[in-house]
Short mmCIF file of C-alpha atoms in Angstrom, two decimals:
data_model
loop_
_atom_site.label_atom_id
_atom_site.label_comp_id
_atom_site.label_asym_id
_atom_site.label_seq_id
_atom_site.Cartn_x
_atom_site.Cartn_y
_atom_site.Cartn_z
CA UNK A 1 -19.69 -31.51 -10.53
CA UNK A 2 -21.11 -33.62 -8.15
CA UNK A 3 -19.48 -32.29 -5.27
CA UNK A 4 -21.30 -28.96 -6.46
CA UNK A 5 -24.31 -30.62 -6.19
CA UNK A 6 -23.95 -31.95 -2.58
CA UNK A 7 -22.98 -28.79 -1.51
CA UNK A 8 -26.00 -26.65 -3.33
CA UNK A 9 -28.36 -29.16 -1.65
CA UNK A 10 -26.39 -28.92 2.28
CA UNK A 11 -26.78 -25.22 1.80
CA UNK A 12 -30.07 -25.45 1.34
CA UNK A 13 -30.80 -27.40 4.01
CA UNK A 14 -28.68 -25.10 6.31
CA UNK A 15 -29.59 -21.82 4.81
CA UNK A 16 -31.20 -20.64 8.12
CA UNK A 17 -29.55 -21.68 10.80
CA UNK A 18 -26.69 -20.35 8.83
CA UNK A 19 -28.23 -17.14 8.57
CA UNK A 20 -29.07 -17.24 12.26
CA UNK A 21 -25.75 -17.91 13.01
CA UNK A 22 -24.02 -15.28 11.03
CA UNK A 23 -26.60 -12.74 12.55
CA UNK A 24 -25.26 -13.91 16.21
CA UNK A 25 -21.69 -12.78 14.68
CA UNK A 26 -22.93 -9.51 13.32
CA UNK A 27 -24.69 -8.41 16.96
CA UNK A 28 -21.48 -8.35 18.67
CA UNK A 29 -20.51 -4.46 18.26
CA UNK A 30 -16.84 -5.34 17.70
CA UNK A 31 -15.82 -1.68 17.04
CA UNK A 32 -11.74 -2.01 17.01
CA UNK A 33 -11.29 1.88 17.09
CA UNK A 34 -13.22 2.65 20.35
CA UNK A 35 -11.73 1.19 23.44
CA UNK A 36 -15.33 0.83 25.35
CA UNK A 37 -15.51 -2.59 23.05
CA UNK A 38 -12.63 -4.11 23.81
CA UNK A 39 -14.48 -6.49 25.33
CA UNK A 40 -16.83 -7.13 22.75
CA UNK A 41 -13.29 -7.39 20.37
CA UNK A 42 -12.91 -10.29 22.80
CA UNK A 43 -16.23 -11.73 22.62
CA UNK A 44 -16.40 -11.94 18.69
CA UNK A 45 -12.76 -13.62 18.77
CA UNK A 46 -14.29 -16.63 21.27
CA UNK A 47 -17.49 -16.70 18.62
CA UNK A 48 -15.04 -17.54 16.06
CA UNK A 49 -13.10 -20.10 18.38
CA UNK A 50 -16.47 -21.75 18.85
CA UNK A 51 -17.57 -21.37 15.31
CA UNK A 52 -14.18 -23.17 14.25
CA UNK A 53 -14.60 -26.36 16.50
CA UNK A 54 -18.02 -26.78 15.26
CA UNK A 55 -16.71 -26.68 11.27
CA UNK A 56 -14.18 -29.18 12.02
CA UNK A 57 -10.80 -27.02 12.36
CA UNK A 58 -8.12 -28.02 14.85
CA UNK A 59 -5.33 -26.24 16.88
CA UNK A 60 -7.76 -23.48 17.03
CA UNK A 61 -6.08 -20.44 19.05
CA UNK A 62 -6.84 -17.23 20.59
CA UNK A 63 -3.14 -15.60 20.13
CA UNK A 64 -2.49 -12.09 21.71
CA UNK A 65 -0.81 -9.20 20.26
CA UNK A 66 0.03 -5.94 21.22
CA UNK A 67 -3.77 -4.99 20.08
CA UNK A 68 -6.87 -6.84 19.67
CA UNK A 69 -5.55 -10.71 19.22
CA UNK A 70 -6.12 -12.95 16.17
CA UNK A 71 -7.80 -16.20 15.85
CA UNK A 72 -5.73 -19.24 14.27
CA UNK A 73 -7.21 -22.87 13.19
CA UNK A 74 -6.22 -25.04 10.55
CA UNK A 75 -6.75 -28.68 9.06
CA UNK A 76 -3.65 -30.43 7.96
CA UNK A 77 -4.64 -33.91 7.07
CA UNK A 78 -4.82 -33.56 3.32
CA UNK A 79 -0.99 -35.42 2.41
CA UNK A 80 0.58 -33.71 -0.40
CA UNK A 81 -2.34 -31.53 -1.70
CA UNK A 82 -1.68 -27.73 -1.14
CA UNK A 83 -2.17 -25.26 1.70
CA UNK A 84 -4.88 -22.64 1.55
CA UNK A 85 -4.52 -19.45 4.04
CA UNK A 86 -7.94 -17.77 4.53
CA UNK A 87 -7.37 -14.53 6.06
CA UNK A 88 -10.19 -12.04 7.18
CA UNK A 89 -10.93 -9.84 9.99
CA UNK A 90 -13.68 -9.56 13.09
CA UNK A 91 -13.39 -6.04 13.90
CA UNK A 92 -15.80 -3.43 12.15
CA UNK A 93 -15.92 0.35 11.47
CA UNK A 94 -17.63 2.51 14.32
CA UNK A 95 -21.56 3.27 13.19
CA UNK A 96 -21.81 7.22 13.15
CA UNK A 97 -24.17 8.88 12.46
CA UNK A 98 -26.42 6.36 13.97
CA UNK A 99 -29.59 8.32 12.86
CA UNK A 100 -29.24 7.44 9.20
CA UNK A 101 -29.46 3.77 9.70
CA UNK A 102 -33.02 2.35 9.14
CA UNK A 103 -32.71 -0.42 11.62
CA UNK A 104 -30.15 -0.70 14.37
CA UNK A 105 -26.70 -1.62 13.21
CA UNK A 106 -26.06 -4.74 15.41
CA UNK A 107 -29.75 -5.81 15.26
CA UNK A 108 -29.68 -7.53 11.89
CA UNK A 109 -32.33 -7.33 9.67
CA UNK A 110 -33.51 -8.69 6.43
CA UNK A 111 -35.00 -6.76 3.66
CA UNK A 112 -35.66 -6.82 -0.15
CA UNK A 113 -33.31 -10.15 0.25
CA UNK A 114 -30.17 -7.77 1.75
CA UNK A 115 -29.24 -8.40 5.35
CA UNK A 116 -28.63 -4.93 6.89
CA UNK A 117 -25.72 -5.09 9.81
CA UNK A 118 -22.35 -3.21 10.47
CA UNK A 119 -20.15 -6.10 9.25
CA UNK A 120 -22.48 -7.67 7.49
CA UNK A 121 -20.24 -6.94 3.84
CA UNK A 122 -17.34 -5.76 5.60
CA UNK A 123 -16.22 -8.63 6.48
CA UNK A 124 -17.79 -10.22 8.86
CA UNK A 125 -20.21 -12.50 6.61
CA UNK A 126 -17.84 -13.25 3.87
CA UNK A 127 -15.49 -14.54 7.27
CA UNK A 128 -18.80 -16.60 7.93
CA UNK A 129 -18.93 -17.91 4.09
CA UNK A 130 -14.83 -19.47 4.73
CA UNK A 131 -16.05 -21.31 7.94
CA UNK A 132 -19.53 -22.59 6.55
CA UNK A 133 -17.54 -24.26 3.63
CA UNK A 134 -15.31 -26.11 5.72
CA UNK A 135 -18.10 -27.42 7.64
CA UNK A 136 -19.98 -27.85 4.74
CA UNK A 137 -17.22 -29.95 3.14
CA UNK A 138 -16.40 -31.68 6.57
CA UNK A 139 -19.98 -32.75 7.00
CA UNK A 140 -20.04 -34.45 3.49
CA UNK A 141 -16.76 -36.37 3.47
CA UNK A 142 -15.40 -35.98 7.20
CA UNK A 143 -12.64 -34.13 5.64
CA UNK A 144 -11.27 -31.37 3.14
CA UNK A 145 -9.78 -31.59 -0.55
CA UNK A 146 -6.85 -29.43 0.41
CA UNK A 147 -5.41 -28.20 3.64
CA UNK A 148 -6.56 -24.88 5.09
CA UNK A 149 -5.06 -22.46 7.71
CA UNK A 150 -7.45 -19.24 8.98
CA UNK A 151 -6.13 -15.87 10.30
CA UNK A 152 -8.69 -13.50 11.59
CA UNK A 153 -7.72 -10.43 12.53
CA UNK A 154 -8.78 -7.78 14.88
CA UNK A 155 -7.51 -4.58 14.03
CA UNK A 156 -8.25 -4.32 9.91
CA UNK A 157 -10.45 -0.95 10.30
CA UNK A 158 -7.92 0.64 12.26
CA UNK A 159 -4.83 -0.30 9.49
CA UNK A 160 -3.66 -3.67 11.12
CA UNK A 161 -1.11 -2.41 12.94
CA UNK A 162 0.23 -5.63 14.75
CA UNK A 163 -0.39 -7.65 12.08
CA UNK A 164 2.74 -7.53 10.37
CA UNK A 165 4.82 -8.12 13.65
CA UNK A 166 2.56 -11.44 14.28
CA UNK A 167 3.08 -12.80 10.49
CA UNK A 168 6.43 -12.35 10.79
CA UNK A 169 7.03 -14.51 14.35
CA UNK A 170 4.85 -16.75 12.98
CA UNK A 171 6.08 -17.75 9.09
CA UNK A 172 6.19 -21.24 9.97
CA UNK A 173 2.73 -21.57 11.22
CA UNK A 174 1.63 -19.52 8.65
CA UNK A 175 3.22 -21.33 5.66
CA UNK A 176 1.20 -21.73 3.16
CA UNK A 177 0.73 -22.32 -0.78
CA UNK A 178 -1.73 -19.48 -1.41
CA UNK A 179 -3.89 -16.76 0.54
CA UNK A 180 -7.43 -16.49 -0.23
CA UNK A 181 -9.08 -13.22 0.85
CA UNK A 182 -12.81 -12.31 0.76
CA UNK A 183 -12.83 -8.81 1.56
CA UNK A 184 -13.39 -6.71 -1.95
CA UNK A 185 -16.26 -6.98 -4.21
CA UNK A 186 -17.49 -8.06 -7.51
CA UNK A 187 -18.17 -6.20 -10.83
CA UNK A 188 -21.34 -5.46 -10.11
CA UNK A 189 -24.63 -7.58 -9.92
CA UNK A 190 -24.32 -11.12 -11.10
CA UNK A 191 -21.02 -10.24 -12.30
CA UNK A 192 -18.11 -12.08 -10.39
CA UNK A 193 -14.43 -11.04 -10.52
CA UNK A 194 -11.03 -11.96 -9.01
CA UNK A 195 -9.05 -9.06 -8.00
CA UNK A 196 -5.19 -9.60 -8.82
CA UNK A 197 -4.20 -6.46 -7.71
CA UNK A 198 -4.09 -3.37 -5.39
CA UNK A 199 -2.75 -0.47 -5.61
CA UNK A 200 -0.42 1.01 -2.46
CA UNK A 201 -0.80 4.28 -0.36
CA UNK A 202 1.16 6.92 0.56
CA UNK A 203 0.89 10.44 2.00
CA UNK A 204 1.92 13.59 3.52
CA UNK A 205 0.39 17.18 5.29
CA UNK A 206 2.15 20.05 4.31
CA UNK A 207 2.11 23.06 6.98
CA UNK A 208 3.00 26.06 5.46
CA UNK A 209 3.87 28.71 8.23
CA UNK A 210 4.11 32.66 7.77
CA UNK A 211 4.16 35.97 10.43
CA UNK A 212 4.12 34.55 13.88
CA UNK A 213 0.11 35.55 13.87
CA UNK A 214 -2.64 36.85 11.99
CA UNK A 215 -1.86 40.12 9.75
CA UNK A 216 -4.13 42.69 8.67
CA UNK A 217 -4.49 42.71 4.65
CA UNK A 218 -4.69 46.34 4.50
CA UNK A 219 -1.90 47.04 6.67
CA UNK A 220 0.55 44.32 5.59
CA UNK A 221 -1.14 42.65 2.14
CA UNK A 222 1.46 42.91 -0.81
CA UNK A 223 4.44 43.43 1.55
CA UNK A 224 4.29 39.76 3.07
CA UNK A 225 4.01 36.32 1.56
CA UNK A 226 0.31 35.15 2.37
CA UNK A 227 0.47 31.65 3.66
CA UNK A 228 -2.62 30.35 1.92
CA UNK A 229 -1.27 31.50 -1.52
CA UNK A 230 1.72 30.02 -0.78
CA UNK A 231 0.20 26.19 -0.61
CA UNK A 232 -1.90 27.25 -3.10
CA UNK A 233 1.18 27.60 -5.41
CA UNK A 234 2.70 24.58 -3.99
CA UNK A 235 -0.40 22.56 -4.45
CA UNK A 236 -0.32 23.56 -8.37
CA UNK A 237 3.45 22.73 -9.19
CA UNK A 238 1.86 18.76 -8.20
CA UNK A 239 0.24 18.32 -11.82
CA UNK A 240 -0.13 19.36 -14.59
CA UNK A 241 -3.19 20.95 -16.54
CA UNK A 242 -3.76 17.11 -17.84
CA UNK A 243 -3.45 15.57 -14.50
CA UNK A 244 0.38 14.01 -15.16
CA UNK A 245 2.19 14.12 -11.58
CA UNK A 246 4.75 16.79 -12.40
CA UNK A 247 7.14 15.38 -9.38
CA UNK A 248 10.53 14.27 -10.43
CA UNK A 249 10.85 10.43 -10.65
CA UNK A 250 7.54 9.96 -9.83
CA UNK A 251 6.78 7.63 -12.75
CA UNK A 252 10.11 5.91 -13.08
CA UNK A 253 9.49 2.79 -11.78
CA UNK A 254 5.90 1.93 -12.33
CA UNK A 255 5.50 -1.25 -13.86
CA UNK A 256 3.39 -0.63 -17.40
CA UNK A 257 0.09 -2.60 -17.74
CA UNK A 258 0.76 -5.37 -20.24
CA UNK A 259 -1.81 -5.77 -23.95
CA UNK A 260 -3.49 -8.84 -22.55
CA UNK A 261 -4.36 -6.62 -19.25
CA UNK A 262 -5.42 -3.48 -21.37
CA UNK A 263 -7.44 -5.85 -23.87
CA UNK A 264 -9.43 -7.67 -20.43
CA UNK A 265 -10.70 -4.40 -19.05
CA UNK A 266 -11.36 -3.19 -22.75
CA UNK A 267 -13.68 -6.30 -22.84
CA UNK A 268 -15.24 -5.47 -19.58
CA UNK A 269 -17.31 -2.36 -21.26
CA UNK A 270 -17.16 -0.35 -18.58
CA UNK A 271 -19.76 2.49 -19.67
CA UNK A 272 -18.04 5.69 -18.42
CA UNK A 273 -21.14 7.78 -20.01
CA UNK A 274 -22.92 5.88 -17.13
CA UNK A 275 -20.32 6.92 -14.89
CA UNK A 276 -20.60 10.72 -15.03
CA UNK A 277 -24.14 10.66 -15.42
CA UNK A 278 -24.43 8.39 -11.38
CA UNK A 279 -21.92 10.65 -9.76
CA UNK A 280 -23.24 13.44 -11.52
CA UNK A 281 -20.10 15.58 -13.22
CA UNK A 282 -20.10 17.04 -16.64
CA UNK A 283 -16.50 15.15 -17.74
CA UNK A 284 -14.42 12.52 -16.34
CA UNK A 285 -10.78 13.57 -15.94
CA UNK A 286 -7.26 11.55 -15.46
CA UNK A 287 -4.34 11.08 -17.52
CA UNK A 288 -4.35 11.07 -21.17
CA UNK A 289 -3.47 7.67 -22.82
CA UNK A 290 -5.15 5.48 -20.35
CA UNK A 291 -9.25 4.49 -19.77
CA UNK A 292 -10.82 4.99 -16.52
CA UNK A 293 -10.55 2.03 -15.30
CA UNK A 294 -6.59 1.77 -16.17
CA UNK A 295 -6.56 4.97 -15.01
CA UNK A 296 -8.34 3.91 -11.77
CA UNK A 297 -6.25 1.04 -11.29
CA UNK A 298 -3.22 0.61 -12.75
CA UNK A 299 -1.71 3.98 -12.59
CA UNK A 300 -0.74 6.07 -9.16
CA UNK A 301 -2.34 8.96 -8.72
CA UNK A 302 -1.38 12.51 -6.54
CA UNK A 303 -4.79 13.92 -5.00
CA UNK A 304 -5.38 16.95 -2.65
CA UNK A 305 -7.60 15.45 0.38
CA UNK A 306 -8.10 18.34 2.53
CA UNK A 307 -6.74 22.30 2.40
CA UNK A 308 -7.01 24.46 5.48
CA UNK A 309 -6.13 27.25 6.98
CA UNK A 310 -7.99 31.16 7.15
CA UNK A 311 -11.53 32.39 7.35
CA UNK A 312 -13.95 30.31 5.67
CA UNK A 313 -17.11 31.76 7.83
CA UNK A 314 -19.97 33.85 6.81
CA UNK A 315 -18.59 37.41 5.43
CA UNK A 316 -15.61 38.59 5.10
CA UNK A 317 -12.35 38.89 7.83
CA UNK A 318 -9.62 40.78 5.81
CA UNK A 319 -6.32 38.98 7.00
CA UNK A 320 -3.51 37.21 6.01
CA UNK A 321 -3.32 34.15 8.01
CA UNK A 322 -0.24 33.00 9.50
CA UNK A 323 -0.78 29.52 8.67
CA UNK A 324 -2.13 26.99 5.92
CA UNK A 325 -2.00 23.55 4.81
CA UNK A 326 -2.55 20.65 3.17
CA UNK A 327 -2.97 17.09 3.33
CA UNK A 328 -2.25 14.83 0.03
CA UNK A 329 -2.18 11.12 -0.48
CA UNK A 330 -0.72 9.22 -3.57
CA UNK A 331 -1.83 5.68 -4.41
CA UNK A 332 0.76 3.52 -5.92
CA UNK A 333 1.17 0.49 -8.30
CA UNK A 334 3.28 -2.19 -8.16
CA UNK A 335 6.95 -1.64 -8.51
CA UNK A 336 6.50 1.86 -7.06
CA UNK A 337 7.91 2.35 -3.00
CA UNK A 338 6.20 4.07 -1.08
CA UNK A 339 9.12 5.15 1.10
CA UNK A 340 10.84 6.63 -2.50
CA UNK A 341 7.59 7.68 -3.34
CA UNK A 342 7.79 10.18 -0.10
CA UNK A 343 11.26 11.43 -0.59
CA UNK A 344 10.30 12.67 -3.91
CA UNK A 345 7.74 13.93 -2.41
CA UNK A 346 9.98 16.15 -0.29
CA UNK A 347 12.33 17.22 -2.79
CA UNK A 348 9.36 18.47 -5.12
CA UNK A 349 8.23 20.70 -2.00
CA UNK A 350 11.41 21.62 -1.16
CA UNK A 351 12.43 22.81 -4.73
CA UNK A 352 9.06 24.72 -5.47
CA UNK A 353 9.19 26.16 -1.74
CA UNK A 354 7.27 29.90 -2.55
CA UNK A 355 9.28 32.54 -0.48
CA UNK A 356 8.61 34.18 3.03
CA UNK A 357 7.34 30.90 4.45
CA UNK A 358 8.66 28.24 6.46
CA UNK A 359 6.90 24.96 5.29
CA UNK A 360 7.34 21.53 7.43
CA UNK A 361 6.05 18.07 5.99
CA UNK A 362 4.96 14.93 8.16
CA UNK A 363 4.41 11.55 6.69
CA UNK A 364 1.22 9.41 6.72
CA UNK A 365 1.32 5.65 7.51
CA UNK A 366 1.91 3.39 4.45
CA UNK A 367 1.09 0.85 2.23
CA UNK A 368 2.72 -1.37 -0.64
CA UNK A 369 0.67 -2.09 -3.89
CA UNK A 370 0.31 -5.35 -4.87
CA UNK A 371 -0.01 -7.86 -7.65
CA UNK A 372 -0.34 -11.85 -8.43
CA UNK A 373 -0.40 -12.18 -12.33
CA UNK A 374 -3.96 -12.39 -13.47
CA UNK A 375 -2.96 -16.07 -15.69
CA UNK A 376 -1.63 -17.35 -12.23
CA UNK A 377 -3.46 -21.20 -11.70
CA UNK A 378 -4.92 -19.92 -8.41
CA UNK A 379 -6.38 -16.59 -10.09
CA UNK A 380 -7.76 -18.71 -13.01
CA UNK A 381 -9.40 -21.52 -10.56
CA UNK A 382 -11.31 -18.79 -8.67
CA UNK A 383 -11.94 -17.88 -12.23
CA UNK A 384 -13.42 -21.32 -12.98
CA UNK A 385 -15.06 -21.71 -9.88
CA UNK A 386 -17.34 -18.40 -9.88
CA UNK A 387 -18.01 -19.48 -13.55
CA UNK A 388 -19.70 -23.08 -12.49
CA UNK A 389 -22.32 -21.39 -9.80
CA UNK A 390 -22.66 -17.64 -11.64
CA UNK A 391 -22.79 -18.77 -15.21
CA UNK A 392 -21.24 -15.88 -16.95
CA UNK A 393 -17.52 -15.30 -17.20
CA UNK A 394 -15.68 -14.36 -14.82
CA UNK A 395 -13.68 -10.72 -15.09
CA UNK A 396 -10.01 -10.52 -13.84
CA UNK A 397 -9.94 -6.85 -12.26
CA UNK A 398 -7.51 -4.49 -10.16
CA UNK A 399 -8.39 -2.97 -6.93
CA UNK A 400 -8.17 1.21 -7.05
CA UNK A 401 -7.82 1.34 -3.37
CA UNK A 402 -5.49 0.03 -0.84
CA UNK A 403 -5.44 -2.94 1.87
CA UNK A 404 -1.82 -2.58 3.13
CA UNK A 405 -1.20 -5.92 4.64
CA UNK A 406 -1.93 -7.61 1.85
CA UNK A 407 1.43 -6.37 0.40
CA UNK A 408 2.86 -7.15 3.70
CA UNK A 409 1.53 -11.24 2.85
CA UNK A 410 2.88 -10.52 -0.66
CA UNK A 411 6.62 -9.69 0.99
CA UNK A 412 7.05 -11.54 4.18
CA UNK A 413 5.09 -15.00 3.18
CA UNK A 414 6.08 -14.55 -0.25
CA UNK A 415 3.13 -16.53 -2.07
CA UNK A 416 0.24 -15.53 -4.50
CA UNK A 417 -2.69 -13.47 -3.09
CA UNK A 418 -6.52 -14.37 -4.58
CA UNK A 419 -8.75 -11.79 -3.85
CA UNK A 420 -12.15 -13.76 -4.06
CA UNK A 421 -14.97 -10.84 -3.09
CA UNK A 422 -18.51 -11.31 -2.53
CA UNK A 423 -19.79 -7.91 -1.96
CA UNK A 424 -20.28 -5.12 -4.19
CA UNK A 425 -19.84 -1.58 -4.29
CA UNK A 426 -23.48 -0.60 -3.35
CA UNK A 427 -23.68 -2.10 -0.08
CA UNK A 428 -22.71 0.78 2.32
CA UNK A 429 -19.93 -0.69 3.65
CA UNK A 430 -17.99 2.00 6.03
CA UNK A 431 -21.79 4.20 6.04
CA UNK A 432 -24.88 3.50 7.62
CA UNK A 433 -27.06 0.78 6.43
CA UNK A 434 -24.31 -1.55 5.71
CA UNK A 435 -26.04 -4.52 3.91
CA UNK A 436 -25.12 -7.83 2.35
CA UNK A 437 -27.17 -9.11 -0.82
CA UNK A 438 -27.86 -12.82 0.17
CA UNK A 439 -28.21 -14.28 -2.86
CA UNK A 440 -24.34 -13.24 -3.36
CA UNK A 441 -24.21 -14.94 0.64
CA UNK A 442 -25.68 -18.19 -1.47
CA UNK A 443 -23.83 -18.48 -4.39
CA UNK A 444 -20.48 -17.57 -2.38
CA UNK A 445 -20.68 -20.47 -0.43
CA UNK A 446 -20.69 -22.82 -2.76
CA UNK A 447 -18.28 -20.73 -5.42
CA UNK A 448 -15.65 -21.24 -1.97
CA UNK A 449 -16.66 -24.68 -1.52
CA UNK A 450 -15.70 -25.41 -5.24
CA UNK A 451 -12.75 -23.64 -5.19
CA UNK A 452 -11.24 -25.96 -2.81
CA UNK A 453 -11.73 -28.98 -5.12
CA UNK A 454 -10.05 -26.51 -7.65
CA UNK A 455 -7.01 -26.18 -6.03
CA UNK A 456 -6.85 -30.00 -5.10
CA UNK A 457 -5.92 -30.87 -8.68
CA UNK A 458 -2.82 -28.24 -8.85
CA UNK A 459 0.60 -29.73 -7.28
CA UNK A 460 2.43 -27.14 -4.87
CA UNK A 461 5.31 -26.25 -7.38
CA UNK A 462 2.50 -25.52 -10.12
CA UNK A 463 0.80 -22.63 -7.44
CA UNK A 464 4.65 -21.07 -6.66
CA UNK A 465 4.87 -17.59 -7.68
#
């Protein structure tokens, strides 16, 4: 533990410059969706060349893609002892509406112990919590327990869509004995958790097309399919009255959440009581035979996210429109492809077609779930590590949502994922008034900093998947 020790009191010492630093990070306004800050996307890729030269990492690289480029830097001089990849991203979501934020968005600001910034969760201080270790660590010893490799991205908020293409003309570089990601939360509030697992993402509109234009309902209502009761009819043949996906083959190849899984987030007491009372809805609802949260994480799901088409103003317009639609996603668990997933899809909408319409589908981009078995050595080290500075037990968790290229790490690098997150639900990330609660900034740094002396004492065949 003394290693712990030396880095609680270095943190410490640092804690503002640190914090003065990160906030020089979190004023560049690197938006990756609008193309007016494609300059600041390059300025916040040279902050992180400089930041990694002052922590100690070598062969530090601004590499180009077909987007916004990455930024590379590794230390290699640890013989034998394994390879950590940190991966994380620079690029942040755009700000609207900018008149619900309380202070300006790049103009960081501290309050009630929460540093308010786009970025500041999401990810652009948990990025800064990676770096600060390795100097932290450097500064102590003049080197690291392990090796460690970083990859920070560019384009995460806008689906990291050159990602893949770079990771796979650059397996060699990237080789590696794990990937560490900070870039999902904890339980909640003093409350730490490793998430194993994410489920994937896939989707579809439907357009459902009828008379070439608008109809008159007294004139033509009865005598010719109505395109909005059409989807409507569609939409319904999804699920049934329980919520089970009614689509052939839907279910056939999802992998079944084992005892030991079903008894940790038993033990987790999630209070769903609590649940409906915060988001305010007289019942929960999902399939029968699971909890919330396995229903939430461990099972796919089929959801309506948008339906459209005829009048929706004030009064009354008595037509039949000529068009409607629909736009659905599914989120997937592991063993489930999201390329099958669509074909079903397909077939489902092709059999239940109503008559007198012509309905066409178009695909959504998408994403593989993805797992690393919660007993893995690297899981349970995070797990040790956020025990020693936290001082509760740490809780082993899915993901509901989706972060697509970590399945793409998953397939092309082929090596276990740790998801070690430092933010938590509450902090806006995505809205205005993005925040980051510091004293998860504190204890982060020194959970990461331990980690790597975790990993030290594991041989690389004992971390293969």
């Amino acid at each position: 533990m003394a290693h712990l020790e030396q880095l609680d009191q270095y943190f410490k010492e640092q804690r503002d410059t640190h914090l003065e630093e990160l906030n020089e990070f979190l004023r560049i306004p690197s938006i990756s969706a609008l193309s007016e800050h494609k300059a600041d996307m390059q300025k916040a890729a040279e902050w992180l060349v400089q930041s990694f030269d002052a922590a100690g990492l070598e062969n530090v690289s601004i590499d180009e893609t077909d987007g916004h480029p990455v930024v590379y830097g590794d230390w290699l001089h640890a013989e034998g002892k394994p390879t950590i990849l940190v991966y994380g991203h620079y690029d942040v979501q755009p700000v609207d509406p900018l008149e619900l934020w309380d202070s300006p968005p790049f103009e960081p600001e501290v309050r009630d112990n929460k540093l308010f910034a786009r970025g500041a969760s999401d990810d652009k201080g948990q990025v800064f919590m990676h770096i600060k270790a390795v100097e932290a660590l450097m500064k102590q010893s003049g080197k690291l327990p392990v090796n460690v490799k970083f990859l920070i991205e560019g384009e995460e908020e806008v689906g990291s869509p050159n990602l893949e293409k770079y990771i796979r003309e650059n397996k060699d570089k990237l080789a590696a004995d794990i990937i560490v990601i900070s870039d999902t939360g904890m339980q909640g509030p003093g409350q730490p958790a490793v998430c194993y697992g994410l489920r994937g993402l896939t989707g579809v509109q439907i357009d459902v097309k009828g008379a070439k234009g608008d109809l008159h309902s007294g004139l033509y209502g009865g005598g010719v399919q109505n395109p909005l009761h059409a989807i409507v009819e569609l939409l319904a043949s999804f699920r049934d009255k329980e919520g089970t996906i009614a689509v052939e083959g839907f279910y056939d190849n999802v992998r079944e959440l084992t005892e030991e899984e079903r008894a940790a987030y038993e033990a987790l007491g999630f209070d769903e009581e609590a649940l409906k009372e915060e988001i305010d809805v007289p019942a929960l609802f999902g399939e029968k035979g699971f909890s919330y949260l396995e229903q939430t994480w461990a099972r796919p799901t089929l959801e309506i996210n948008g339906l459209f088409g005829g009048f929706s103003g004030e009064g009354i317009k008595t037509v039949l429109p000529s068009e409607a639609g629909a736009k659905i996603t599914c989120r997937l668990v592991p063993d489930q492809d999201p390329d099958e997933i669509v074909e079903k899809l397909k077939a489902h909408i092709e059999k239940h077609k109503p008559a007198g319409v012509t309905v066409t589908v178009t695909e959504f981009d998408k994403g593989k779930p993805f797992i690393t078995p919660f007993d893995h050595p690297a899981i349970q080290a995070a797990g040790r590590s956020y025990e020693k500075v936290y001082h509760v037990p740490t809780a082993y968790t899915r993901g509901g949502g989706s972060i697509p290229i970590v399945a793409a790490f998953d397939e092309i690098l082929e090596l276990p994922v740790v998801l070690m997150g430092f933010g938590l639900s509450t902090e806006n990330f995505h809205a205005p008034n993005e925040h980051f609660h510091l004293e998860n900034f504190d204890q982060g740094l020194r959970v990461i900093g331990d980690y790597y002396y975790e990993i030290e004492s594991f041989s690389k065949e004992e971390l293969k998947k």
